[in-house]
Structures are given as C-alpha cells and as structure tokens.
Amino acid sequence: MAESLLEVKNLKKYFKTSRGMLHAVDDITFKLERGKTLGIVGESGCGKSTTGRCVMRLIEPTSGEILFEGKDLMSLSKREMRSMRGDIQIVFQDPFSSLDPRSTVMQSIAEGVKVTGKYGTRQAIEARVVELMDTVGLAQRLINAYPHELDGGRRQRIGIARALAVEPKLSICDEPVSALDVSIQAQILNLLQDLQHQLGFSYIFITHDLAVVNHISDDIMVMYLGQTVEMAPSEELFRAPAHPYTKALLSAIPIPKVGATRDRILLKGEISSPIDPEDACRFSKRCNYAADVCHASCPKLREIAPGHLIACHRFDINGMIED
Amino acid sequence: MIEKRQDMNASRAPAVEGNILEVRDLTVHFVTEDETVQAVSNISITLKKGEILGLVGETGAGKTTTALAILNLVPVPPGVVKSGSIRVCGKDVLNAPVRELEQIRGSDVSMIFQDPMTSLNPVFTVGDQIAESVMMHDKCSKAEAWERAEEMLELVGIPRERAYEYPHQFSGGMKQRVVIAIALSCNPKLLLADEPTTALDVTIQAQVLDLMCDLKEKFDTSMIFITHDLGIIAEICDRVAVMYAGRIIEEGTLEEIFNHTKHPYTEGLFNSLPNIEDRTAKLRPIPGLMPDPTKLPKGCAFAPRCPYARPECIETPQEPKYFSDTHFALCSAYSEPGFRIDREEV
C-alpha cells in the first residue's frame, strides 16, 4: 500500500484553564491519502480548528504523532518545522482579518513566493505572483490594491493564492467559504476542486456546513467535543449515517426544496463542557439512545464496515440497540 | 401596479382586518460627501396576518436596510428615505412622532438581530432585559413585568430560574432564545427576524427554527424572515422575495419561487448551492460580483452577470412581469415570447 501523505495518531491538545484542563482535541487519529480531501465537520467548540492547527504545529499538541510523508513532525525542531511549512499551508476562515491591511496584493502573495527560494529576481517573483493571481481568478489590475479595497470573495482568493505560493502538498482549509455569499462560495469551491484536479493537492477541509463538506470531501470525520464520533467515505456517511449525533446533524440541514422536510431529530440541550470531561460518552447527555453503559465509559472507535468507523456503545450492525 | 396587487389581496381575504404591513415604493439612499449608495430602490411589500415572508439575497442586497426602515431605524445621516410609505398595522411609521414610534416598536413590530452575542446588554440579567421591554409598553409594576419575563423564558424553553443570570452565562443558542423572548414579550403583530440563526450551529438552528414556528402558530404573528439560506426559506416561509442590488427582482409564493423560478438571478442562486443528494454535481456559480451600489445602471443591475442578458437590459428600466396574481419577476427578457430560463425546463 502506498504511503499516506499524512497520518495523525492519538493527537491530543489540552488547554490549561482556571477551572481545569480543557480537552480541546482528545485522541484523534486519521489518515489522508495524496490528492484526496478529508472533511472535518462539527459544531463550534468541537475542536476541528484546533485539530487543523495542531497538524501544522501552529498550536503545539499536548501529545500524539503526526507523520507527514513518513516523517514525524513532532520530533522536528522549530527551524526544521519552519521549512516543513512549505509543504503544509493553511487558508483561514476570515479573509477580513487574515491579511495584512498594509500590504498590497502583490506584497502579500510575493512573501510566499520568496520563501520558496526558487524565484531569484524581482521580475521572476512578479511573474509568479501574476501567474498565481491568474490561477485563483484575480484580475491583474488588482495587483497593487490593498485588502480594504476588495470584497470578501477576492480577499479569500488572495488567502488561497498565498497558500499556493509556497507550492504546498497539503492545504488545511479552515472554514474557507463560511464568510462568503453563496454565489461566491460556489466560485471558491470550484476553484479549490479545479486546483486539486490540476495540481494534485490534498486538503483537510474544516467546516460546519454539511452540504459543502459533502460536496468537496472524499472522506468525512465528524467530531464532537474533541473526539471523533464517526468517520466514513462521504457517500456512505450521507447514505447510512450510524452515530446518533451524525444522524441528528444530517437531519438538521435545511434542504432548499419545497416540502423536503424530513423527520427531524431534535437534540435536547447543547454541547456540554469540555473541561475535565468524565469518562462517559460525551454525547450521552443529548442522545436519545443513551443507556447506563454510555454514562459509564467512553466508547472506542470501531469499524462497522470497510472504512466506516464509529464510536458508540449502542450501535449494532442491525441498527441502534433499543431498550 | 401596487394598487393592482392590493386589490388582489383584498379580494382573496376580505374578512381580515387588512394588511399587517404595507410598504410602498420605498427608496433608501445613503448619502456621503463623495457618493450616494442606492441601498433600497422602489420596493413594495405587503404582509397579511400570520404570513411569513422570506427575504433572500446576498450581502449588500438591501435586506437589513429594508427591515430597519420598517422600524424607522435607518441611521440619519447618512441614510435618507427618498420616497415611499410604510404602514405597520395601519400606522404611518415614517411620519410618526418619536413618542408614538416608541409605542409601535415593541408592541406592533419588533426585530431579532443576527448576532445574539452583541444584542444583549452584558451588565443586566436577562430577566431585567425582558422585563424592561414589558414595563415600557404595558405600564405594569416591576413584579408583574418580572412574572411576565419568567413566563417568556419558559415559553422559549429556558427554565425560569435562569432569569437571574447574566448573558455571559448563556450559550449562543440560549442567548438567541432570550432575544426572541424580548422581541415577543409584548406580543408584536409583526416580527422582523434578521438572519436569526446564522450565528448558530445547525442542531441549535433546528431548535430555534422549531421554536419560531411554534410561536407563529400560537400567536399568529406575521414575520419577515431575512436569510441567505434557501434551505431555511423552504422550511418556514409562505412567500419569498428575492432581493438584488436594492430591488426585489422576484417575488412569489414558496412554490412559485422554488418550482417555477423565473428570474435568472434566482436561478443562479439555486445553481450555486451544493446538492446534498448528488455530491458529484458540479456547482454553477454566478460569474462576477455584485455591482457597486454607488453606480447602479439604469436598467437591470444583474445584466452584467446574467447569461441571458441582451444589450438593452442594462439601459432600459425593468417592468415587473406578472406570471400569476402573486408571482412577478423584474426581467425584460420575458417580453420576448417563448423565453424560458434553463431551470424551468427541468
């Protein structure tokens, strides 16, 4: 079997707070093949962004292994990690705060181009910037514009061009389209997919929008309070969701069709606190199927079909165990 | 044209005591030294009792400005209501004296803002904040107002003991429920909901939408629901108005807009959405961007992005084309016999 591009094993990130340890990411394991997209979905506070940032050590993980092309990123020194960042890039959610307001489009993108060290002269750098602007669909006349002159869609394109500038193998896209209008969102999603086809990129795509994640991902990981509750190929996850949380999440998507309302599973309550969680299924307090076993121990991920993992005590191959 | 539509409303429902909301030819500009932003141009909205109108459109389409105008809350300056009239329950909002306006706001019409995190006062308990609006309008004692506040909290699914807590002790979804409780505390006849669930997670969004539908059924409140999410529209609205660059470019019943789409922009919106049932379907985004609201063309503002546009579209002002009593689109392509957009042929 070919080596995976990225392998994350038992990744943990705990934050110290005055009230105890906050388990932001708790024992996450996943793999990403070359040229594929892994979608990470979950609600706010489930640790999806922290996971993304831990993978490139923008946030130092508490423990775990991150193998990128077989190399353990956790063992690298700061300097070595810096050079690795050429291979892993991140596109941030908010195109309004992730760009330097005092840099022009040219300066913002050129920064990444210079880092690669492949383009020596000013002309070469400028040519490359123009090429990148072209790739992401930014008009050349904007080369000397400042971010405040541009709208959200164009700014997000700069964010993507910056990430592309260093020619990464893996891009972590943290809610890249959430701040954008639907018509612009569709433009950016198409752009990301085209780039993947042309240049063979791999993405980790972090979002809370299930329709978007379904559209763009090969595999999807559903997170709840720092843990993976279900992971499956996109098609299978949407066809046959197994975890009660995934089911509720999918049933909550409003579908833009008249009379499309399905049986909605309304969850009681809200996400509980991630600070010093007890040893129980973290979803058990909101789960309609919760039983004693769920409050007694935290379920482990297990494979219920090839490539389909789920962490639930109550799931049986014939469906949920009813009382 | 407007007369025509009102006649039709009257003929269909002669028994009701008239429309809750009547907006006629409303035009709002924002004027600064250098330029004039045409935020809302010539829109008309009528709303009957118990009806929910969805107002869809992208950032800058003028949805929020429309809602603010209905409350006479457009900031002046730079805002200028150039023309038009707005009647809420028969009362003229634009020319009402301040004292009367204070009565209209809250008891006749109230608003839920997008961001629950910033629309509550952090230094007062939520009970105080609900009671405040009750006391403003009902002239009751503080004890009675508190009793009402606690009832309202229970109504939106928050235990009444929590009235003594402060906004920071609530999560996002709970805060939005508190905002809804404040908005509904004086039984308004019209509720303006400006993206009330956009800041919330899907499962919490489902809870809040469910709550709003329940409340609508209980109190028969009319609602204008502003959102950019066509999924939410499909779920809760009776009628839909699509806005683009300050104009309502298509309006009709839910069924007419979703199943018999007429305007090319509305079609473009639908094509931009990822299809949850078919993940391989290619997205077909609308090319280009929203026009600069300071330099709107005389004719159709969508023409530069429109696949069906003809040269005259951008120059000549559009006349609404009616397809049924309730359904119109602002598109001159329909003057050509046999014109159809792609979506319709499916």
XYZ file of C-alpha atoms in Angstrom:
669
model
C 0.000 0.000 0.000
C 1.219 3.444 -0.864
C 2.348 5.591 2.000
C -0.223 8.103 3.194
C 0.552 11.765 2.823
C -0.479 12.485 6.358
C -1.046 10.212 9.287
C -2.189 11.569 12.597
C -2.151 9.237 15.577
C -3.653 9.845 19.000
C -3.428 13.595 18.690
C -4.271 15.407 21.902
C -4.417 19.041 22.824
C -5.371 20.081 26.328
C -5.545 23.712 27.338
C -4.975 24.688 30.948
C -7.761 26.893 32.259
C -8.544 28.181 35.732
C -11.319 25.625 36.043
C -9.305 22.617 34.924
C -7.962 21.008 31.797
C -9.916 21.783 28.654
C -9.825 18.782 26.357
C -9.976 20.566 23.006
C -8.729 17.634 20.964
C -8.851 14.256 22.627
C -7.241 11.325 20.929
C -7.820 11.946 17.236
C -6.452 9.507 14.669
C -6.820 9.840 10.916
C -5.074 9.343 7.589
C -5.060 11.368 4.418
C -4.037 9.954 1.043
C -2.371 12.044 -1.642
C -4.758 14.022 -3.833
C -7.698 13.426 -1.527
C -9.801 15.632 0.665
C -10.678 14.901 4.245
C -13.580 16.900 5.602
C -13.796 17.618 9.309
C -17.254 18.651 10.488
C -18.689 19.502 13.836
C -20.273 22.331 15.741
C -18.474 25.283 17.237
C -16.163 24.239 20.020
C -15.767 20.632 18.909
C -12.050 21.051 18.263
C -11.996 20.973 14.479
C -9.952 24.145 14.052
C -7.606 23.146 16.866
C -7.041 19.838 15.095
C -6.190 21.681 11.879
C -3.753 23.956 13.621
C -2.155 21.161 15.634
C -1.394 19.271 12.421
C 0.948 22.051 11.341
C 2.004 22.783 14.908
C 0.652 26.312 14.879
C -0.696 25.155 18.200
C 1.715 22.796 19.940
C -0.100 19.480 20.505
C -0.031 18.011 24.014
C 0.813 14.583 22.659
C 0.421 12.396 19.615
C 2.167 11.562 16.382
C 1.901 13.499 13.135
C 3.522 11.674 10.237
C 3.829 13.734 7.094
C 5.245 11.619 4.253
C 6.505 9.286 6.952
C 8.367 11.992 8.849
C 7.274 12.672 12.414
C 6.559 16.385 12.625
C 6.509 16.258 16.411
C 10.206 15.418 16.529
C 11.277 18.360 14.364
C 12.961 21.425 15.784
C 11.402 24.825 15.288
C 13.727 25.534 12.378
C 13.014 22.217 10.647
C 9.297 22.736 11.210
C 9.563 26.104 9.517
C 10.846 24.538 6.355
C 8.135 21.884 6.532
C 5.519 24.617 6.394
C 6.364 24.973 2.745
C 4.604 21.666 2.275
C 1.650 22.352 4.547
C -0.319 25.556 4.253
C -3.428 26.898 5.864
C -6.277 29.038 4.486
C -8.065 30.852 7.266
C -11.736 31.452 7.752
C -11.892 35.186 7.902
C -10.495 36.926 4.829
C -11.001 40.239 6.633
C -8.541 39.638 9.432
C -6.064 37.196 7.927
C -4.447 39.672 5.520
C -2.047 42.452 6.440
C -4.003 45.663 5.792
C -0.775 47.486 4.924
C 0.378 45.053 2.245
C -0.798 45.188 -1.321
C -1.967 42.071 -3.095
C 1.466 41.876 -4.714
C 3.311 42.093 -1.403
C 1.020 39.600 0.330
C 1.456 36.939 -2.328
C 5.121 37.693 -3.061
C 6.028 36.934 0.535
C 5.208 33.282 -0.004
C 6.844 33.205 -3.418
C 10.142 34.472 -1.955
C 10.100 31.831 0.780
C 10.307 29.041 -1.796
C 13.694 30.418 -2.872
C 13.012 29.341 -6.442
C 12.482 32.793 -7.822
C 15.592 34.967 -7.580
C 14.907 38.157 -9.447
C 12.194 40.707 -8.911
C 10.841 40.065 -12.380
C 10.600 36.350 -11.742
C 8.781 36.923 -8.471
C 6.380 39.329 -10.076
C 5.725 36.965 -12.937
C 4.967 34.206 -10.466
C 2.595 36.456 -8.492
C 0.721 37.303 -11.673
C 0.564 33.619 -12.535
C -0.866 32.820 -9.101
C -3.410 35.604 -9.342
C -4.432 34.135 -12.626
C -4.790 30.667 -11.133
C -7.128 31.866 -8.400
C -9.043 34.179 -10.724
C -7.902 37.602 -9.557
C -7.715 40.295 -12.206
C -4.188 41.570 -12.812
C -5.195 45.183 -12.356
C -5.681 44.460 -8.649
C -2.004 43.740 -8.113
C -1.414 46.998 -6.251
C -4.725 47.063 -4.409
C -4.945 46.899 -0.621
C -7.205 44.405 1.148
C -9.711 47.065 2.262
C -10.450 47.843 -1.379
C -11.543 44.284 -2.058
C -14.636 42.299 -1.166
C -14.697 39.041 0.783
C -14.537 36.720 -2.222
C -11.483 38.434 -3.659
C -9.764 38.543 -0.283
C -10.326 34.843 0.163
C -8.747 34.326 -3.256
C -5.669 36.184 -2.020
C -5.631 33.879 1.011
C -5.690 30.892 -1.318
C -3.048 32.399 -3.640
C -0.799 32.955 -0.610
C -1.203 29.350 0.415
C -0.467 28.197 -3.148
C 2.561 30.472 -3.431
C 4.775 28.121 -1.454
C 3.589 25.151 -3.520
C 2.297 23.059 -0.651
C 1.419 19.381 -0.817
C -1.291 19.770 1.765
C -3.641 22.683 2.371
C -5.628 22.959 5.538
C -8.736 24.969 4.735
C -10.328 26.241 7.916
C -13.867 27.318 7.008
C -12.634 28.996 3.810
C -16.117 29.773 2.491
C -18.146 30.387 5.644
C -17.822 34.155 5.458
C -18.870 34.309 1.811
C -22.153 34.600 -0.054
C -23.448 31.502 -1.819
C -22.632 32.628 -5.343
C -19.064 33.497 -4.288
C -18.843 30.366 -2.142
C -19.575 28.277 -5.224
C -16.822 30.090 -7.159
C -14.254 29.343 -4.422
C -15.321 25.701 -4.038
C -14.983 25.164 -7.778
C -11.573 26.819 -7.682
C -10.366 24.520 -4.897
C -11.595 21.462 -6.776
C -10.044 22.557 -10.068
C -6.711 23.111 -8.338
C -6.926 19.651 -6.860
C -7.506 18.089 -10.261
C -4.763 20.082 -11.967
C -2.072 20.085 -9.311
C -2.946 17.037 -7.236
C -3.433 18.884 -3.963
C -4.605 17.294 -0.788
C -6.946 19.158 1.502
C -8.106 18.993 5.043
C -11.371 20.843 4.800
C -12.748 22.105 8.080
C -16.318 23.362 8.086
C -19.624 23.290 9.877
C -21.563 23.336 6.610
C -22.572 19.783 5.817
C -23.726 20.439 2.277
C -20.341 21.948 1.456
C -18.349 19.187 3.110
C -20.356 16.553 1.297
C -19.660 18.266 -1.980
C -15.909 18.588 -1.615
C -14.660 15.705 0.549
C -13.722 12.116 -0.165
C -13.853 11.160 3.485
C -15.559 12.886 6.354
C -14.717 12.874 10.026
C -17.430 14.028 12.404
C -16.166 15.489 15.654
C -17.968 16.062 18.910
C -16.314 17.655 21.924
C -12.789 16.907 20.848
C -13.381 13.349 19.759
C -14.140 11.557 16.526
C -17.621 10.093 16.692
C -17.808 8.833 13.135
C -15.581 8.637 10.081
C -16.580 7.308 6.667
C -16.372 7.955 2.945
C -18.657 10.928 2.186
C -21.083 8.980 0.092
C -21.529 6.334 2.770
C -21.757 8.826 5.617
C -24.630 10.639 3.982
C -26.352 7.458 2.813
C -26.006 5.472 6.001
C -25.009 7.594 8.982
C -24.587 5.347 12.012
C -23.859 7.539 15.005
C -26.883 9.205 16.652
C -25.068 12.555 16.570
C -24.310 12.303 12.853
C -27.927 11.391 12.205
C -29.169 14.394 14.124
C -26.666 16.636 12.386
C -27.701 15.441 8.932
C -31.383 15.729 9.717
C -30.884 19.326 10.825
C -29.691 20.544 7.413
C -32.377 22.696 5.855
C -32.904 21.487 2.297
C -33.731 24.085 -0.356
C -36.705 22.256 -1.795
C -40.398 22.699 -1.229
C -41.762 20.019 1.050
C -38.374 18.450 1.660
C -38.660 18.439 5.436
C -37.743 15.062 6.725
C -38.164 13.585 10.167
C -36.001 15.925 12.086
C -34.168 14.564 15.078
C -34.188 17.442 17.531
C -31.392 17.223 20.041
C -32.056 18.198 23.601
C -29.740 20.683 25.214
C -26.404 21.905 23.980
C -22.809 20.810 23.887
C -21.592 20.136 27.433
C -18.349 21.447 28.858
C -15.062 20.138 27.504
C -13.322 20.922 30.807
C -12.216 17.755 32.607
C -14.883 15.577 30.962
C -15.803 12.456 32.877
C -15.242 9.006 31.482
C -18.509 8.689 29.619
C -19.726 9.066 26.081
C -19.583 12.828 25.595
C -22.743 12.828 23.575
C -24.704 10.726 26.093
C -26.434 13.704 27.719
C -28.107 14.700 24.457
C -28.512 11.238 22.989
C -31.922 9.618 22.575
C -30.391 6.158 22.776
C -28.201 6.708 25.862
C -28.147 3.838 28.373
C -26.192 3.098 31.554
C -23.211 1.846 29.614
C -22.917 5.242 27.870
C -22.606 7.092 31.164
C -20.121 4.553 32.498
C -17.369 4.620 29.889
C -16.226 6.421 26.799
C -16.824 4.346 23.639
C -13.848 3.496 21.419
C -13.827 3.894 17.656
C -14.609 0.623 15.903
C -15.020 -0.357 12.290
C -18.542 -1.292 11.297
C -17.929 -1.504 7.549
C -14.761 -1.099 5.485
C -13.546 2.455 6.124
C -16.547 3.290 8.274
C -15.649 3.950 11.915
C -17.973 4.843 14.729
C -17.665 5.452 18.459
C -20.929 4.370 20.032
C -21.803 1.699 22.601
C -25.328 1.346 21.383
C -24.733 0.707 17.710
C -25.336 -2.764 16.460
C -24.924 -3.903 12.889
C -28.715 -4.202 12.676
C -29.205 -0.632 13.831
C -29.396 1.016 17.199
C -29.999 -1.174 20.213
C -33.430 -0.286 21.506
C -34.358 -0.737 25.146
C -49.130 48.035 -10.193
C -49.171 48.228 -6.421
C -52.838 49.129 -6.423
C -53.428 46.092 -8.508
C -51.738 43.823 -6.028
C -53.525 45.236 -3.058
C -56.837 44.792 -4.752
C -55.982 41.196 -5.237
C -55.070 40.770 -1.602
C -58.330 42.342 -0.581
C -60.355 40.170 -2.875
C -58.746 36.997 -1.628
C -59.148 37.664 2.071
C -61.978 40.095 2.594
C -62.592 39.137 6.211
C -59.170 40.040 7.673
C -58.698 43.473 9.143
C -56.306 44.459 6.377
C -52.608 44.015 5.986
C -50.240 43.983 8.927
C -47.546 45.610 6.837
C -47.729 47.766 3.754
C -44.538 49.108 2.244
C -44.965 51.147 -0.904
C -42.280 52.297 -3.289
C -39.662 52.535 -0.576
C -36.344 54.030 -1.641
C -33.490 54.450 0.812
C -30.171 56.043 -0.069
C -27.036 56.509 1.960
C -25.553 59.846 1.035
C -21.980 60.788 1.816
C -19.897 63.657 0.544
C -18.473 61.742 -2.383
C -21.139 59.283 -3.327
C -24.658 58.016 -2.964
C -25.337 54.377 -2.177
C -28.674 53.231 -3.519
C -29.391 50.737 -0.759
C -33.061 50.116 -1.444
C -34.824 51.135 -4.647
C -38.530 51.254 -5.081
C -39.656 48.181 -3.210
C -43.158 47.299 -2.133
C -44.108 44.631 0.374
C -47.471 43.631 1.751
C -47.907 41.134 4.525
C -51.057 39.612 5.923
C -51.712 38.351 9.415
C -49.882 35.145 10.213
C -47.903 35.191 6.995
C -44.159 34.597 6.811
C -42.276 36.349 4.037
C -38.734 35.252 3.326
C -36.393 37.972 2.176
C -33.421 36.402 0.383
C -30.365 37.978 -1.101
C -26.632 38.323 -0.755
C -24.619 40.749 1.337
C -25.408 44.299 0.325
C -28.713 43.480 -1.373
C -30.576 45.812 0.986
C -32.353 43.248 3.149
C -31.345 44.679 6.508
C -31.896 48.275 5.371
C -35.447 47.334 4.416
C -36.048 45.876 7.867
C -34.530 48.897 9.596
C -36.708 51.214 7.526
C -39.816 49.364 8.705
C -38.806 50.263 12.269
C -37.777 53.755 11.163
C -34.299 52.924 12.420
C -32.279 53.780 9.323
C -29.403 55.893 10.650
C -29.886 59.511 9.504
C -27.454 60.773 8.295
C -26.092 59.156 6.119
C -29.388 57.392 5.462
C -32.149 59.188 3.584
C -35.578 57.727 2.940
C -36.041 59.253 -0.501
C -39.584 58.195 -1.088
C -42.228 55.719 -0.142
C -44.554 54.988 2.717
C -44.576 52.308 5.381
C -47.649 51.322 7.344
C -47.491 48.856 10.193
C -50.965 47.877 11.396
C -52.246 50.955 9.628
C -49.860 53.332 11.394
C -47.581 55.503 9.318
C -44.118 54.651 10.597
C -42.079 57.162 8.633
C -44.020 60.220 9.811
C -44.881 59.136 13.345
C -43.673 61.332 16.213
C -40.981 59.818 18.423
C -43.383 59.031 21.256
C -45.694 57.090 19.001
C -42.760 55.350 17.354
C -41.662 54.052 20.734
C -45.082 52.504 21.111
C -45.058 50.986 17.647
C -41.632 49.474 18.163
C -42.007 46.570 20.514
C -45.767 46.310 20.644
C -46.629 46.356 16.945
C -43.343 45.358 15.393
C -40.110 44.063 16.861
C -36.858 42.811 15.493
C -34.460 39.974 16.149
C -30.932 40.812 15.131
C -28.403 38.474 13.631
C -25.874 38.375 16.390
C -27.229 37.357 19.784
C -23.812 37.921 21.331
C -23.967 41.679 20.819
C -27.668 42.428 21.080
C -27.920 41.770 24.822
C -26.620 44.113 27.479
C -23.874 42.315 29.411
C -24.411 44.160 32.699
C -28.079 43.339 33.233
C -29.651 39.979 33.981
C -31.717 38.541 31.149
C -34.824 38.828 33.326
C -34.219 42.576 33.693
C -33.843 42.943 29.955
C -37.112 41.179 29.166
C -38.946 42.980 31.986
C -37.659 46.321 30.739
C -39.458 45.984 27.449
C -42.635 44.748 29.162
C -42.627 47.755 31.512
C -42.051 50.167 28.650
C -45.205 49.066 26.918
C -47.632 47.644 29.419
C -47.335 50.160 32.264
C -47.297 47.425 34.863
C -45.440 47.018 38.145
C -41.947 45.627 38.265
C -43.193 42.432 39.900
C -45.717 41.859 37.133
C -43.113 42.560 34.488
C -40.776 40.025 36.092
C -43.529 37.456 36.218
C -44.098 38.024 32.515
C -40.354 37.850 31.833
C -40.133 34.471 33.529
C -43.130 33.223 31.554
C -41.480 34.351 28.334
C -38.296 32.490 29.226
C -40.259 29.331 29.813
C -42.029 29.829 26.522
C -38.728 29.811 24.657
C -37.538 26.776 26.580
C -35.322 28.270 29.268
C -36.030 27.394 32.933
C -37.460 30.424 34.742
C -34.794 30.329 37.480
C -32.275 31.444 34.932
C -33.894 34.887 34.667
C -31.423 35.967 37.354
C -28.410 35.090 35.256
C -26.347 37.327 33.011
C -25.927 36.942 29.223
C -22.398 35.554 29.528
C -23.759 32.591 31.438
C -25.770 31.513 28.409
C -24.594 29.778 25.249
C -25.178 31.242 21.770
C -28.403 29.361 21.123
C -29.756 30.276 24.572
C -28.893 33.953 24.032
C -30.790 33.930 20.756
C -33.769 32.461 22.640
C -33.529 35.305 25.127
C -33.501 37.804 22.249
C -36.576 36.085 20.808
C -38.233 36.242 24.241
C -37.585 40.005 24.400
C -38.913 40.504 20.894
C -42.086 38.564 21.658
C -42.659 39.852 25.180
C -45.192 42.467 24.072
C -46.988 40.268 21.579
C -45.965 42.139 18.442
C -48.083 41.605 15.363
C -45.071 41.726 13.127
C -41.668 40.237 13.785
C -38.623 41.119 11.715
C -36.030 38.378 12.011
C -32.702 39.394 10.513
C -30.666 36.226 10.000
C -31.666 34.963 13.456
C -29.905 31.621 13.105
C -26.850 32.453 11.020
C -24.549 32.621 14.040
C -25.791 29.293 15.401
C -24.806 25.675 14.842
C -27.117 23.512 12.733
C -28.555 21.469 15.584
C -29.184 24.639 17.607
C -30.525 26.328 14.479
C -33.026 23.490 14.141
C -34.160 24.068 17.727
C -34.583 27.816 17.220
C -36.460 27.423 13.905
C -38.721 24.881 15.548
C -39.388 27.343 18.353
C -40.171 30.173 15.935
C -42.632 28.020 14.010
C -44.374 27.049 17.255
C -44.631 30.659 18.341
C -46.001 31.676 14.986
C -48.716 29.088 15.295
C -49.519 30.102 18.863
C -49.698 33.852 18.354
C -50.351 34.111 14.629
C -47.517 36.621 14.310
C -46.588 37.826 10.834
C -42.903 37.577 10.105
C -40.316 38.846 7.706
C -37.538 36.331 7.779
C -34.295 37.653 6.364
C -31.786 34.998 5.414
C -29.423 33.956 2.683
C -30.138 30.281 3.323
C -32.653 28.949 0.806
C -32.996 25.792 2.893
C -34.437 27.734 5.811
C -36.754 29.612 3.461
C -38.117 26.357 2.087
C -38.812 25.208 5.586
C -40.689 28.069 7.164
C -41.823 30.707 4.655
C -45.128 31.129 2.852
C -43.905 33.689 0.370
C -40.448 34.671 -0.865
C -38.993 37.934 -2.130
C -35.556 37.804 -3.741
C -33.511 40.983 -3.492
C -30.606 42.049 -5.645
C -28.832 45.397 -5.512
C -31.661 47.076 -3.632
C -34.550 45.784 -5.702
C -36.970 42.929 -5.257
C -36.252 41.142 -8.504
C -38.635 38.259 -7.994
C -41.459 37.607 -5.615
C -43.960 34.818 -5.309
C -45.241 32.020 -3.145
C -42.730 29.488 -1.895
C -43.850 27.015 -4.504
C -43.645 29.543 -7.338
C -40.139 30.687 -6.456
C -38.713 27.212 -5.869
C -40.518 25.208 -8.519
C -41.281 27.810 -11.164
C -38.246 30.067 -10.882
C -38.375 32.906 -13.377
C -35.561 35.339 -12.704
C -32.055 34.428 -13.908
C -30.555 35.614 -10.594
C -32.798 33.344 -8.567
C -31.791 30.530 -10.878
C -28.140 31.405 -10.271
C -28.639 31.230 -6.516
C -30.091 27.737 -6.778
C -27.292 26.597 -9.080
C -24.667 27.811 -6.603
C -25.870 25.532 -3.840
C -24.153 22.205 -3.305
C -26.695 19.461 -3.875
C -26.767 17.255 -0.834
C -28.329 14.389 -2.741
C -25.823 14.389 -5.564
C -22.320 15.184 -4.413
C -20.753 14.865 -7.842
C -22.935 17.571 -9.374
C -20.762 20.478 -10.459
C -21.555 23.824 -8.905
C -22.516 26.503 -11.368
C -21.716 29.772 -9.636
C -22.917 33.133 -10.875
C -19.890 34.688 -12.573
C -18.661 38.077 -11.408
C -19.636 40.096 -8.377
C -22.418 42.306 -7.063
C -22.364 45.704 -8.770
C -21.057 48.744 -6.945
C -24.155 50.147 -5.172
C -22.965 53.687 -5.866
C -23.002 53.128 -9.615
C -26.095 51.119 -10.406
C -27.129 51.049 -14.044
C -30.442 52.484 -15.108
C -31.677 49.123 -16.230
C -31.130 45.695 -14.767
C -28.319 45.603 -12.176
C -27.895 41.872 -12.749
C -27.373 42.172 -16.503
C -23.526 42.143 -16.378
C -23.629 38.703 -14.688
C -26.675 37.365 -16.500
C -26.271 34.585 -19.070
C -29.453 35.657 -20.843
C -28.691 39.387 -20.904
C -29.188 41.405 -24.059
C -27.632 44.812 -24.707
C -30.817 46.720 -23.943
C -31.180 45.071 -20.494
C -28.648 47.343 -18.852
C -30.053 50.547 -20.310
C -33.804 50.310 -20.017
C -35.538 50.168 -16.638
C -37.275 46.865 -15.958
C -41.005 46.482 -15.599
C -42.352 43.715 -13.400
C -43.732 40.843 -15.404
C -46.569 39.005 -13.683
C -46.886 35.257 -14.081
C -49.726 34.872 -11.619
C -51.525 37.059 -9.086
C -48.715 36.526 -6.628
C -45.681 35.922 -8.786
C -43.623 38.522 -10.620
C -40.078 38.938 -11.842
C -38.198 42.065 -12.807
C -36.764 40.799 -16.069
C -37.283 42.244 -19.520
C -36.294 39.022 -21.283
C -39.870 37.858 -20.808
C -41.086 40.493 -23.237
C -39.812 38.087 -25.858
C -42.407 35.388 -26.433
C -41.273 31.880 -25.541
C -38.377 32.988 -23.322
C -37.510 30.464 -20.609
C -34.635 30.043 -18.224
C -32.863 26.681 -18.019
C -34.063 25.770 -14.546
C -37.641 25.859 -15.665
C -37.182 23.288 -18.350
C -36.114 20.581 -15.925
